[in-house]
Short mmCIF file of C-alpha atoms in Angstrom, two decimals:
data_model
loop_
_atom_site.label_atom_id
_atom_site.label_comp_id
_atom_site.label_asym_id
_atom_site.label_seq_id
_atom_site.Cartn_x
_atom_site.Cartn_y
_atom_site.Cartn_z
CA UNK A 1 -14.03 6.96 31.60
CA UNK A 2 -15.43 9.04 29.01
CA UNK A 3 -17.27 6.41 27.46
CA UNK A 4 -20.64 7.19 27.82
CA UNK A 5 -19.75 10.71 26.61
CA UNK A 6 -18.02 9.45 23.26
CA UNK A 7 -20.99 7.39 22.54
CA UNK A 8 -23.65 10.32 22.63
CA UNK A 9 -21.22 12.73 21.07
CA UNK A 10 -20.72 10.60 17.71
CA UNK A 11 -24.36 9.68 17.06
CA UNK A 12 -24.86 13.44 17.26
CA UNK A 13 -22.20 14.18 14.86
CA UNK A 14 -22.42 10.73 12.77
CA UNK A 15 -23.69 12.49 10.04
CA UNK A 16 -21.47 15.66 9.90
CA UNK A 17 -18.62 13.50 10.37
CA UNK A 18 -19.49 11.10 7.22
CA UNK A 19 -20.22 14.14 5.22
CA UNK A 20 -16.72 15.87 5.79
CA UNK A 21 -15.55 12.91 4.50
CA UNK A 22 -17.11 13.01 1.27
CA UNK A 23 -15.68 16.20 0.84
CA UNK A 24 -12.40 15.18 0.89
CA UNK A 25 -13.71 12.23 -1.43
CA UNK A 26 -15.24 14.51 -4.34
CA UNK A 27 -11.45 16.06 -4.46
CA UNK A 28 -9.67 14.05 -6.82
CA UNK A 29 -6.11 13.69 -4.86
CA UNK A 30 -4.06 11.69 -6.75
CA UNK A 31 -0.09 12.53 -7.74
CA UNK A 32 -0.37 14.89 -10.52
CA UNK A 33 2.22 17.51 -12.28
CA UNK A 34 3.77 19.83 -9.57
CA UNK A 35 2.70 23.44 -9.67
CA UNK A 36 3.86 26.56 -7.92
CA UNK A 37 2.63 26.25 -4.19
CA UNK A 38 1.70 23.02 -5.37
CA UNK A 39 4.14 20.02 -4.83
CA UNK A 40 2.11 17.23 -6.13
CA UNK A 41 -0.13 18.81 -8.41
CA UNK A 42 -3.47 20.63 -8.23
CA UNK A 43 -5.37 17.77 -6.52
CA UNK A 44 -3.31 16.58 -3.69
CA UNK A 45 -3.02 20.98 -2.66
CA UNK A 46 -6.93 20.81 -3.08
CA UNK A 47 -7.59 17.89 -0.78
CA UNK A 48 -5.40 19.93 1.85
CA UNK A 49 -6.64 23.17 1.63
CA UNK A 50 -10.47 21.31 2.39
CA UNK A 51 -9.12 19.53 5.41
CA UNK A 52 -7.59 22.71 6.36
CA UNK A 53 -10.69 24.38 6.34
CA UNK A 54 -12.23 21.53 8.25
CA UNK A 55 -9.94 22.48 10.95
CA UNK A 56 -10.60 25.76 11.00
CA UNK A 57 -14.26 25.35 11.46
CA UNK A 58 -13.29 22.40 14.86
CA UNK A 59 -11.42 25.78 16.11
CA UNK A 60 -8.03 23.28 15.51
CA UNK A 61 -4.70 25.49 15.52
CA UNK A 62 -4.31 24.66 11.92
CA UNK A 63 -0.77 25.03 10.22
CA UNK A 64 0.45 24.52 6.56
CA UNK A 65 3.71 23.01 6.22
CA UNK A 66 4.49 24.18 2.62
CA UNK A 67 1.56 22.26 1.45
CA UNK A 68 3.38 19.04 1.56
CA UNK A 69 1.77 18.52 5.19
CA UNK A 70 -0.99 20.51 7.36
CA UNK A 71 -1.53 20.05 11.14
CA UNK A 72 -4.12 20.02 13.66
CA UNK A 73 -3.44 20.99 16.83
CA UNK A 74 -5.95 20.15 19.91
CA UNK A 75 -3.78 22.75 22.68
CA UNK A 76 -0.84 24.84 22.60
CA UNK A 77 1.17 21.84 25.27
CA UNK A 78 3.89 19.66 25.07
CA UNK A 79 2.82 16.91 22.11
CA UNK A 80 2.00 13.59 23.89
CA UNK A 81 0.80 11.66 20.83
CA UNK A 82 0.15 12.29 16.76
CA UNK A 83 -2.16 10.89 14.82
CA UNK A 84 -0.57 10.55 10.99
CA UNK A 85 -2.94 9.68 8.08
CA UNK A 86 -3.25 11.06 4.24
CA UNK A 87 -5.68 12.89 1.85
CA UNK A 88 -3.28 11.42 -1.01
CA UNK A 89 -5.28 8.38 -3.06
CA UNK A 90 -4.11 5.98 -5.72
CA UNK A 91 -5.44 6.46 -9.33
CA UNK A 92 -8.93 5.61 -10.38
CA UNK A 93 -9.97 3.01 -13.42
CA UNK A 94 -13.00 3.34 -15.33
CA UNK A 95 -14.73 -0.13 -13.52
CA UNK A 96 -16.42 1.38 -10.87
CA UNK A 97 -20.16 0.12 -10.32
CA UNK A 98 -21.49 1.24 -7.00
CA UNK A 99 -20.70 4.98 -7.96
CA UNK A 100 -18.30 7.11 -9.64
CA UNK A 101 -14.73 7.13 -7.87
CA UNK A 102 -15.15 10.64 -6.76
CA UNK A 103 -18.91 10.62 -5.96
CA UNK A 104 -19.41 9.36 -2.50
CA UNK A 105 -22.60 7.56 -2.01
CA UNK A 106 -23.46 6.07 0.79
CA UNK A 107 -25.44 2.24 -0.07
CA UNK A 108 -26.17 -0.28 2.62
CA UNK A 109 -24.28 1.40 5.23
CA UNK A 110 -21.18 1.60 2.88
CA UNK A 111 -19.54 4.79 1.85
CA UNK A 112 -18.53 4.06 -1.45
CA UNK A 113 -15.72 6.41 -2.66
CA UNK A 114 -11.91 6.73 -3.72
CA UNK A 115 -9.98 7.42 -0.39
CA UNK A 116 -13.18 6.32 2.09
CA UNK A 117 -11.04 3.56 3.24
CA UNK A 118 -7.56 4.72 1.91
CA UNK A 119 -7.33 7.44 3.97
CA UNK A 120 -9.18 10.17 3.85
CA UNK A 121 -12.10 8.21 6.13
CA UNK A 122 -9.25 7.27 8.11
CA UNK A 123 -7.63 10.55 8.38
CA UNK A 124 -10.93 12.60 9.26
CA UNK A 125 -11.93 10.08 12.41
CA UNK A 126 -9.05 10.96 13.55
CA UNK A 127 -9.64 14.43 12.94
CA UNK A 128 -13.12 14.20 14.67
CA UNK A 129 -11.46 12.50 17.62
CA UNK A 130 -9.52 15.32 18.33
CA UNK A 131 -13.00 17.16 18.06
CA UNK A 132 -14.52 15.34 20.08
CA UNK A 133 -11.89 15.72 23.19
CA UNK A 134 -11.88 19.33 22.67
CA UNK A 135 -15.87 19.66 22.42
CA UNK A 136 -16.50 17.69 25.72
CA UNK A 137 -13.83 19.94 27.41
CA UNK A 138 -11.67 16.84 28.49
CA UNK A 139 -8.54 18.59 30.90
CA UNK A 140 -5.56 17.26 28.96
CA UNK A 141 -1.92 17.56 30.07
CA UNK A 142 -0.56 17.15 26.58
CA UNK A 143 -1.04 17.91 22.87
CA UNK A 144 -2.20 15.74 20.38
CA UNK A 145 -1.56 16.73 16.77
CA UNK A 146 -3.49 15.56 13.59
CA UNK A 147 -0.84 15.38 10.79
CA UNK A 148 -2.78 14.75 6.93
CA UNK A 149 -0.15 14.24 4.27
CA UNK A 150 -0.80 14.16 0.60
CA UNK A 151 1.87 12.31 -1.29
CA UNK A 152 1.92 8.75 1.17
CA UNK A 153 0.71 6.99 -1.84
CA UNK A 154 3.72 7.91 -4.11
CA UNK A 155 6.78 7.89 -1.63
CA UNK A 156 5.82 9.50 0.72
CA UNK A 157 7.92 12.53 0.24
CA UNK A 158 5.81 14.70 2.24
CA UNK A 159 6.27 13.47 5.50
CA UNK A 160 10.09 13.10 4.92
CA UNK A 161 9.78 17.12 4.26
CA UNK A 162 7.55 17.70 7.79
CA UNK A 163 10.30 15.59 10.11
CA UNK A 164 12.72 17.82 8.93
CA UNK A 165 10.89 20.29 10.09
CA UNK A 166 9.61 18.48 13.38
CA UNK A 167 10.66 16.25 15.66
CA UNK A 168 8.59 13.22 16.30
CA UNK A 169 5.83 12.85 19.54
CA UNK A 170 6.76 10.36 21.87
CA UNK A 171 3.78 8.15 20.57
CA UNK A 172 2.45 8.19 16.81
CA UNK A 173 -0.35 5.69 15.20
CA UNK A 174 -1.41 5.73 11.79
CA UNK A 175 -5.29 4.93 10.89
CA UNK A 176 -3.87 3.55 7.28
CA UNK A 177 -4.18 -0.11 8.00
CA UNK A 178 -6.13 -2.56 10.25
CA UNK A 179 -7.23 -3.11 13.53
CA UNK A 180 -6.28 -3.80 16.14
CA UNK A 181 -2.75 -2.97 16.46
CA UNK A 182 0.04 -3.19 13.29
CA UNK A 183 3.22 -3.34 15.74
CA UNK A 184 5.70 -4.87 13.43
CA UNK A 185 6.42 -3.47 9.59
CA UNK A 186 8.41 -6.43 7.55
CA UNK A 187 11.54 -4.53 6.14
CA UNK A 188 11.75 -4.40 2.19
CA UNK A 189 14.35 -5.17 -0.85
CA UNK A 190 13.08 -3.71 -3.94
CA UNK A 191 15.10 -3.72 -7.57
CA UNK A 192 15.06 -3.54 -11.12
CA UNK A 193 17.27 -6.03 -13.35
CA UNK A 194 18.44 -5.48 -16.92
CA UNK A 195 20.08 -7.56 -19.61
CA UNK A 196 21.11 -6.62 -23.15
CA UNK A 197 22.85 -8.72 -26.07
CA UNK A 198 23.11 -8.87 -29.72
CA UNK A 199 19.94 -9.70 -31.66
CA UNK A 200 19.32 -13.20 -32.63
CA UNK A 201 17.48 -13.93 -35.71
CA UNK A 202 17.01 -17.89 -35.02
CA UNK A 203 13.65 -19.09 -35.12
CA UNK A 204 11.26 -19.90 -33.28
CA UNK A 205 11.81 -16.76 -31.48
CA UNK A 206 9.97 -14.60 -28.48
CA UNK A 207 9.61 -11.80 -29.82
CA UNK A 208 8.53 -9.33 -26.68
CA UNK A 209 7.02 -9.69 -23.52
CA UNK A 210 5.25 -6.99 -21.21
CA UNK A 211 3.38 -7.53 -18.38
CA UNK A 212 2.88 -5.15 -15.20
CA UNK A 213 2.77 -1.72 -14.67
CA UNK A 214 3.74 -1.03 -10.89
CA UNK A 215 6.27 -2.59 -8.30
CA UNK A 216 3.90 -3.18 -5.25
CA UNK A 217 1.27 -4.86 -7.01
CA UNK A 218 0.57 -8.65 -8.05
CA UNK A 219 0.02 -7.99 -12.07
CA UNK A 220 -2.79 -9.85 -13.71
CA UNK A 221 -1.73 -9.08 -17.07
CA UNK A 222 0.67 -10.25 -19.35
CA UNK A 223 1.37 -10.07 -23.13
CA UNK A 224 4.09 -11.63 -25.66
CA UNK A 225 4.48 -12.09 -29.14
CA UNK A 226 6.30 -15.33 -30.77
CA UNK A 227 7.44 -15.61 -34.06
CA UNK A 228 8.23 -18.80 -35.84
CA UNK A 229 5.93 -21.27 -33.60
CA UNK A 230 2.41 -23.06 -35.02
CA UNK A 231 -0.97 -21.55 -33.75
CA UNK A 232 -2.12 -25.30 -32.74
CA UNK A 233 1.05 -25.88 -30.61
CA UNK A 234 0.99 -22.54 -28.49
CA UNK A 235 -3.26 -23.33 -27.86
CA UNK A 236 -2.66 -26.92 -26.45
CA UNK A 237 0.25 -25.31 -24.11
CA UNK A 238 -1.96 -22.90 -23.15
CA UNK A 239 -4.94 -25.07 -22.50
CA UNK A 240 -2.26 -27.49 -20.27
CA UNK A 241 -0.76 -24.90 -18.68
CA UNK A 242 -3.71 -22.71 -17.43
CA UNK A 243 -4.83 -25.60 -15.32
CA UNK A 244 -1.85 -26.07 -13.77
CA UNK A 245 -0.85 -22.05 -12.83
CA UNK A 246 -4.23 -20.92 -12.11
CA UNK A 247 -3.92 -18.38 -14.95
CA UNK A 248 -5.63 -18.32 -18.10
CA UNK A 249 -3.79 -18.06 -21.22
CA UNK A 250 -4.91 -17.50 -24.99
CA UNK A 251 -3.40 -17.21 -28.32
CA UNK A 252 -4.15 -15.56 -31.34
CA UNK A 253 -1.95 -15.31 -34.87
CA UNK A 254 -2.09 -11.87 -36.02
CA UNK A 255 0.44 -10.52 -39.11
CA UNK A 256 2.34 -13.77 -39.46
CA UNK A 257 2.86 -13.69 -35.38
CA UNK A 258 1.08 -15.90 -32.86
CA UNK A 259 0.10 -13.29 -29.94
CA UNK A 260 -0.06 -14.78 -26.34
CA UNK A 261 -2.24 -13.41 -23.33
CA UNK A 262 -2.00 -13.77 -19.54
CA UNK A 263 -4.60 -13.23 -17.28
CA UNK A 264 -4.01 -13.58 -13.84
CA UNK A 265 -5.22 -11.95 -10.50
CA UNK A 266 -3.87 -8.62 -8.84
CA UNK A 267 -3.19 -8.30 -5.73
CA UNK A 268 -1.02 -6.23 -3.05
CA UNK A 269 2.77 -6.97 -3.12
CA UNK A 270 2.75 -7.36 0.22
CA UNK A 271 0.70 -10.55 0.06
CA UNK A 272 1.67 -12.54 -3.10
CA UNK A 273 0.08 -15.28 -2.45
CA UNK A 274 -3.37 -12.96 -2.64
CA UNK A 275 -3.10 -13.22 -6.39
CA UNK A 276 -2.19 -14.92 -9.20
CA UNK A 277 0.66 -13.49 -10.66
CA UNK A 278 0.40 -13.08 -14.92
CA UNK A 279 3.99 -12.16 -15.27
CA UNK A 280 5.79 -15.02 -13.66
CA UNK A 281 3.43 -17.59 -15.26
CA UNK A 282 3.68 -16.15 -18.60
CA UNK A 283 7.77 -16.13 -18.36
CA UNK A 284 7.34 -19.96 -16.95
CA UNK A 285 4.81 -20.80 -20.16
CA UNK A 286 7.54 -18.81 -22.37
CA UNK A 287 10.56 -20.93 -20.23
CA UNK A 288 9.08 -24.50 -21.61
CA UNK A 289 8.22 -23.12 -25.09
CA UNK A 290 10.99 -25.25 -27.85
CA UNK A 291 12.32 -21.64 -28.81
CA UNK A 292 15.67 -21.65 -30.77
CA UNK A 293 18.89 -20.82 -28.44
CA UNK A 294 19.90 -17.75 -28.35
CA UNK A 295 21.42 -15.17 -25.32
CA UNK A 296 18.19 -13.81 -24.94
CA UNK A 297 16.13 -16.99 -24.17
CA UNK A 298 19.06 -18.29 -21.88
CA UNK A 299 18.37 -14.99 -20.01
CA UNK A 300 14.58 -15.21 -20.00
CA UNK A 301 14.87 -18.72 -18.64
CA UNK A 302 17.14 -17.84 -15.86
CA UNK A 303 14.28 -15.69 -14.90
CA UNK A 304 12.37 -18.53 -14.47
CA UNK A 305 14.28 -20.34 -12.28
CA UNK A 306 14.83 -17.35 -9.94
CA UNK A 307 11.29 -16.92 -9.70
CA UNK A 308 8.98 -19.63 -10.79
CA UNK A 309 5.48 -19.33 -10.58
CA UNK A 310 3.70 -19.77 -7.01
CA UNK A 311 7.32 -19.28 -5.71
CA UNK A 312 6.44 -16.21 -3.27
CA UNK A 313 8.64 -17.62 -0.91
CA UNK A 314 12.03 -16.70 -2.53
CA UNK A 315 13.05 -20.69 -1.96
CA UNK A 316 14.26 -20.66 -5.49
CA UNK A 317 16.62 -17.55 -5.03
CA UNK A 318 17.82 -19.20 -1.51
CA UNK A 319 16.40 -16.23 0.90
CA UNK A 320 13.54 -17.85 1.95
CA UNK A 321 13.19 -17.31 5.67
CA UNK A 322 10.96 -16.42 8.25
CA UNK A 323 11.41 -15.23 12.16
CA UNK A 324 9.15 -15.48 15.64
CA UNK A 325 7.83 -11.80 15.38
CA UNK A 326 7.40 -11.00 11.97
CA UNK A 327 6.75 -14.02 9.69
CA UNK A 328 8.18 -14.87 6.77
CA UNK A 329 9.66 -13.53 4.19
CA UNK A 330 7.69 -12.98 0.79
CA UNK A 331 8.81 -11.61 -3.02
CA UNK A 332 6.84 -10.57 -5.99
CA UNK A 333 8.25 -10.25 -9.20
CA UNK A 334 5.58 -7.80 -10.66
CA UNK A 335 7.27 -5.98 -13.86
CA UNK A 336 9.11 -7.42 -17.20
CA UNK A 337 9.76 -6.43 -20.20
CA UNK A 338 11.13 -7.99 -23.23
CA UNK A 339 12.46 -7.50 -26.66
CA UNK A 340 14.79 -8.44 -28.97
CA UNK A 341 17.72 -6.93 -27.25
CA UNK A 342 16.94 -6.50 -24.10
CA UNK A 343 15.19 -7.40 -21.16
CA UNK A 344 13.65 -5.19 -17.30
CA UNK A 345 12.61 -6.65 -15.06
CA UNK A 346 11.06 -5.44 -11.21
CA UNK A 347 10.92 -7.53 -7.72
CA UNK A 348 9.46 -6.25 -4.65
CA UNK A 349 10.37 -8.46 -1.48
CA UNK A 350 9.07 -7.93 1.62
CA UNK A 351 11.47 -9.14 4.12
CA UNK A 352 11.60 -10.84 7.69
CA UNK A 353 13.19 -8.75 10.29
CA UNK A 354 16.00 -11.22 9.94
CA UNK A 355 16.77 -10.42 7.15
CA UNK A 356 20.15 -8.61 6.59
CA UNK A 357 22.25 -7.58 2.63
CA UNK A 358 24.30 -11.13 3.19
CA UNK A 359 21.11 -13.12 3.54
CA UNK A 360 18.75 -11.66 0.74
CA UNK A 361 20.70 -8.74 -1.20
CA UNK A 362 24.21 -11.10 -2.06
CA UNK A 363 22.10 -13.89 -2.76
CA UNK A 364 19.97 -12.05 -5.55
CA UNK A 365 23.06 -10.35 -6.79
CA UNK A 366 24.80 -13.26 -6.83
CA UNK A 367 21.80 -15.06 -8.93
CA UNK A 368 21.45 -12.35 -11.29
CA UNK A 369 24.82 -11.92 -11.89
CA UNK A 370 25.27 -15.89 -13.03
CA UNK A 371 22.58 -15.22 -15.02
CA UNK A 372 24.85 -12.12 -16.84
CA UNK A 373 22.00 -9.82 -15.54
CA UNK A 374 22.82 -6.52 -12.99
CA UNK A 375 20.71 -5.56 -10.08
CA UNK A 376 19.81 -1.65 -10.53
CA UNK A 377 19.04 -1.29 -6.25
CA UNK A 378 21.37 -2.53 -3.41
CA UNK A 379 19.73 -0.64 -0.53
CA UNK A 380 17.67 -3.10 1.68
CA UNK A 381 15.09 -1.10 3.89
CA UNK A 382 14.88 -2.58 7.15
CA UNK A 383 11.86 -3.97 9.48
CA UNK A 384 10.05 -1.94 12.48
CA UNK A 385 8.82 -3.09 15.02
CA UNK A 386 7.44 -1.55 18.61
CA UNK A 387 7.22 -3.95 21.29
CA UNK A 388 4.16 -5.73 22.06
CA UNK A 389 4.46 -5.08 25.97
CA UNK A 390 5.21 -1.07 25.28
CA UNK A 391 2.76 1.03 27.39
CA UNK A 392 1.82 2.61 24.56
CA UNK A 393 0.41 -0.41 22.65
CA UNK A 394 -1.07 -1.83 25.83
CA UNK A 395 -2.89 1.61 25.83
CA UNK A 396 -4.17 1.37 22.03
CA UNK A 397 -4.90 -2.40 23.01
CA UNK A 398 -6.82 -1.28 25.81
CA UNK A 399 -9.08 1.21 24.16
CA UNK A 400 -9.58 -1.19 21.57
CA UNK A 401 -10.98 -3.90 23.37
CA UNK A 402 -12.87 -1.31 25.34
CA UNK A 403 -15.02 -0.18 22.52
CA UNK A 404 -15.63 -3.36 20.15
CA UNK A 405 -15.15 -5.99 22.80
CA UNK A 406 -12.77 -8.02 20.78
CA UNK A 407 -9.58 -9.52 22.30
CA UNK A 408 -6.99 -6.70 21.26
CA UNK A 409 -3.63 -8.59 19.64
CA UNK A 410 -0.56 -6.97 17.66
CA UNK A 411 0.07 -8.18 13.98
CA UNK A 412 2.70 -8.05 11.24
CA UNK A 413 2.17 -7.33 8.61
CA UNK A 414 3.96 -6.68 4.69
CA UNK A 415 3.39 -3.04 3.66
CA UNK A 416 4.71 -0.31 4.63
CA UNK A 417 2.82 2.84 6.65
CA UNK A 418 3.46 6.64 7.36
CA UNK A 419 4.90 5.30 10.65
CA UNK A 420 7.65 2.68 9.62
CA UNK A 421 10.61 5.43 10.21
CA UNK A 422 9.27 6.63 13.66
CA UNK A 423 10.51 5.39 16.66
CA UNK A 424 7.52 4.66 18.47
CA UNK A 425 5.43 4.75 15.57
CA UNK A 426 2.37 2.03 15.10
CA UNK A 427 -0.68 1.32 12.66
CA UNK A 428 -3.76 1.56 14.52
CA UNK A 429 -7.06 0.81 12.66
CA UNK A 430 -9.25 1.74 10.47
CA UNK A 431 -10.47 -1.45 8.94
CA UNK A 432 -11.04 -4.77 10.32
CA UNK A 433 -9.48 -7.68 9.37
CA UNK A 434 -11.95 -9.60 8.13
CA UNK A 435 -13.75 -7.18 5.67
CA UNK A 436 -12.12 -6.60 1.79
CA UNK A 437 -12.52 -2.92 1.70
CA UNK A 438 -11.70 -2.81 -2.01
CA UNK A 439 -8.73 -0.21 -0.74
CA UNK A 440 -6.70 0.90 -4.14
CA UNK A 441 -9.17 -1.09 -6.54
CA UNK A 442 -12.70 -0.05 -8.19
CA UNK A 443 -15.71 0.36 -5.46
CA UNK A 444 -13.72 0.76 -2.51
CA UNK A 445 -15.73 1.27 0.46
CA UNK A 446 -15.81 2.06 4.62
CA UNK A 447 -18.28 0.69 6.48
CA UNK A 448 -19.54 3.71 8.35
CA UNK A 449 -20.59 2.04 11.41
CA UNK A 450 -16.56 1.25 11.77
CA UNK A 451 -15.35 4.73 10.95
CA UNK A 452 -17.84 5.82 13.96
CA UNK A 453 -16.35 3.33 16.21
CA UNK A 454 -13.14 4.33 14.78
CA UNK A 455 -13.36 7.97 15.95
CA UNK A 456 -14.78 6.93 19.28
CA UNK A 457 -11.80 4.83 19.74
CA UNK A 458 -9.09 6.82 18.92
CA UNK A 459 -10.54 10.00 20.97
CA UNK A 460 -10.55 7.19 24.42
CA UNK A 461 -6.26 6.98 22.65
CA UNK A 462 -6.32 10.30 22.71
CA UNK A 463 -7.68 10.67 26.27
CA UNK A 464 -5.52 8.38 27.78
CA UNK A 465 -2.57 9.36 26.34
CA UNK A 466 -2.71 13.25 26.46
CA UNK A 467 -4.05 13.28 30.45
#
């Protein structure tokens, strides 16, 4: 039911829909200094007061939750679903082509933007669902509440600050992922790990090492400095060793010190083997260099064997593993740093829902600590996952297939959404599978056509869960 309706409402409203989107686009959201009224920064408050706004002009009961959080409320009933997305967006480069980052443009039926795909198109088809249920004067039973966050990309803070304000719906979906229905959430282990010792003035020597900038993401950079080691000898191991990591190295001597470069592929955390990491490969290169002993290189080379490259598996570190419903385990070691006294390092693992702290926390510990190196985390976060055969995913399944006529199937997945510490709490759209969206990298894009058949699908979700 309804169907016919939802089809005729959207292509009357395509075009105001797509251009409250780019509203929210030309906002500039990302984490920024906290100010008064203003709990992550000027941007994040901005991008929340516009949606807010939005609402108003629906007729949505609108409500400000501190400006963490604002809500959109279809009726004044008992809340039968929420629909959880965020205005927050990861920061911008300056290699954008299509348009600038905050200049939505619209090219080939593509809306180029930051935050069209990641979240804020996301987050206002959900919005316009709701719209579109109240405009067509569907009789509803229960509530359904839009919930727009702004801090999801950096911790997601605010929504820990709404639910202890709230209590959760008995059904939630998030638009912050992929169709058609994200039912299982890999739990994650996350840590840094240090070293320190006494300078050693042996040559050859490394001198530092830095590559990555950010936990959850595959770095395609890396950088160290050698001292004591010919020019000729580093640029044959690099020629060697870029064929066989599927990273490019170079070398340079500059001040009396031979300067080596990485350069990889980035990718998400989540999916490791997506990229092609520049900071294990360029501690592996470093590992087989004939540096003089010393504590430091010992500890450097441990590294290595913990996590050499193209290992995303963890089978080195002995927690590989994979289950039935959510796959298997995967770990990216994404941030080192090295000097002369010293070494940091960062892993992100994204584990199995087998997974437990004897299986993949005391075996890392117990690694490191062989190694004379301390773990800095030893809180695992762990998996989520709504059954398949729920009524509630049969419904999203439902209205899925009903709208794109595509067999409607539940996936695991890596990452992490607003939803993974809700009960009955899914991702639910809004890209597809098979397109790159570009989401947290330059020209990121949503195909507008999907965003329409987005909306459409979650009002049918809306529909047939509120009545």
């Amino acid at each position: 039911m309804y169907q016919k309706q939802l089809e005729e409402y959207f292509a009357a409203h395509r075009d105001e829909m797509i251009e409250d989107i780019c509203t929210l686009i030309r906002i500039r959201s990302d984490r920024q200094e906290p100010k008064p009224g203003m709990p992550f920064g000027e941007g994040p408050a901005r991008a929340l007061e516009a949606a807010m706004e939005i609402g108003r002009r629906m007729g949505m009961k609108v409500t400000d939750y501190d400006h963490y959080v604002a809500t959109f409320d279809l009726n004044e009933k008992e809340r039968g679903l929420d629909i959880l997305a965020h205005l927050d967006v990861v920061p911008v480069g300056d290699d954008w082509t299509k348009t600038g980052p905050f200049e939505p443009k619209v090219i080939d039926g593509r809306l180029y933007g930051r935050g069209s795909a990641d979240d804020k198109g996301p987050a206002m088809a959900g919005l316009w669902a709701a719209k579109a249920v109240k405009d067509l004067g569907v009789a509803l039973s229960k509530n359904c509440r839009v919930i727009l966050g702004s801090d999801e990309e950096s911790g997601s803070s605010d929504i820990a600050h709404y639910y202890k304000l709230e209590r959760e719906a008995p059904a939630t979906f998030s638009p912050d992922a992929d169709f058609p229905v994200i039912n299982v959430e890999k739990g994650s282990y996350s840590s840094d790990f240090t070293a320190q010792w006494e300078e050693d003035t042996k040559l050859p020597r490394i001198v530092s090492v830095q590559g990555g900038f950010r936990r959850n993401v595959i770095p395609d950079k890396a950088e160290a400095v050698l001292e004591g080691i010919g020019l000729e000898k580093i640029l044959a191991t690099c020629k060697d060793y870029s064929k066989r990591s599927g990273v490019a190295f170079s070398a340079e001597e500059k001040d009396g010190k031979i300067r080596v470069s990485a350069q990889g592929t980035a990718a998400h955390a989540s999916m490791p083997e997506a990229g092609a990491n520049a900071v294990t490969a360029m501690v592996e290169f470093l590992s087989k260099l004939p540096m003089a002993e010393s504590e430091g290189f010992s500890k450097l080379c441990a590294v290595a064997r913990i996590f050499p490259h193209g290992d995303w598996a963890g089978k080195a570190a002995g927690i590989q593993m994979a289950d039935e419903i959510s796959g298997p385990l995967t770990i990216a070691f994404s941030v080192f740093t090295y000097d002369l006294t010293s070494l940091t390092g960062i892993f992100d693992s994204r584990v199995s829902l087998c997974a437990n702290n004897q299986n993949v926390r005391d075996m890392l510990v117990k690694d490191f600590g062989a190694a004379g190196m301390r773990l800095g985390n030893l809180q695992m976060r762990p998996g989520h996952h709504v059954p398949a055969d729920s009524p509630f995913i049969r419904t999203l399944l439902r209205c899925y297939e009903q709208y794109t006529g595509k067999e409607g199937k539940c996936i695991a997945i890596g990452g992490g959404t607003y939803t993974h510490n809700l009960q009955n709490g899914v991702a639910f759209g809004c890209a597809d599978l098979e397109v790159d969206n570009h989401m947290h990298g330059a020209d990121e894009f949503a195909i507008v056509d999907q965003l329409i058949l987005s909306a459409k699908i979650f009002a049918q979700a809306i529909i047939d869960l509120c009545q």
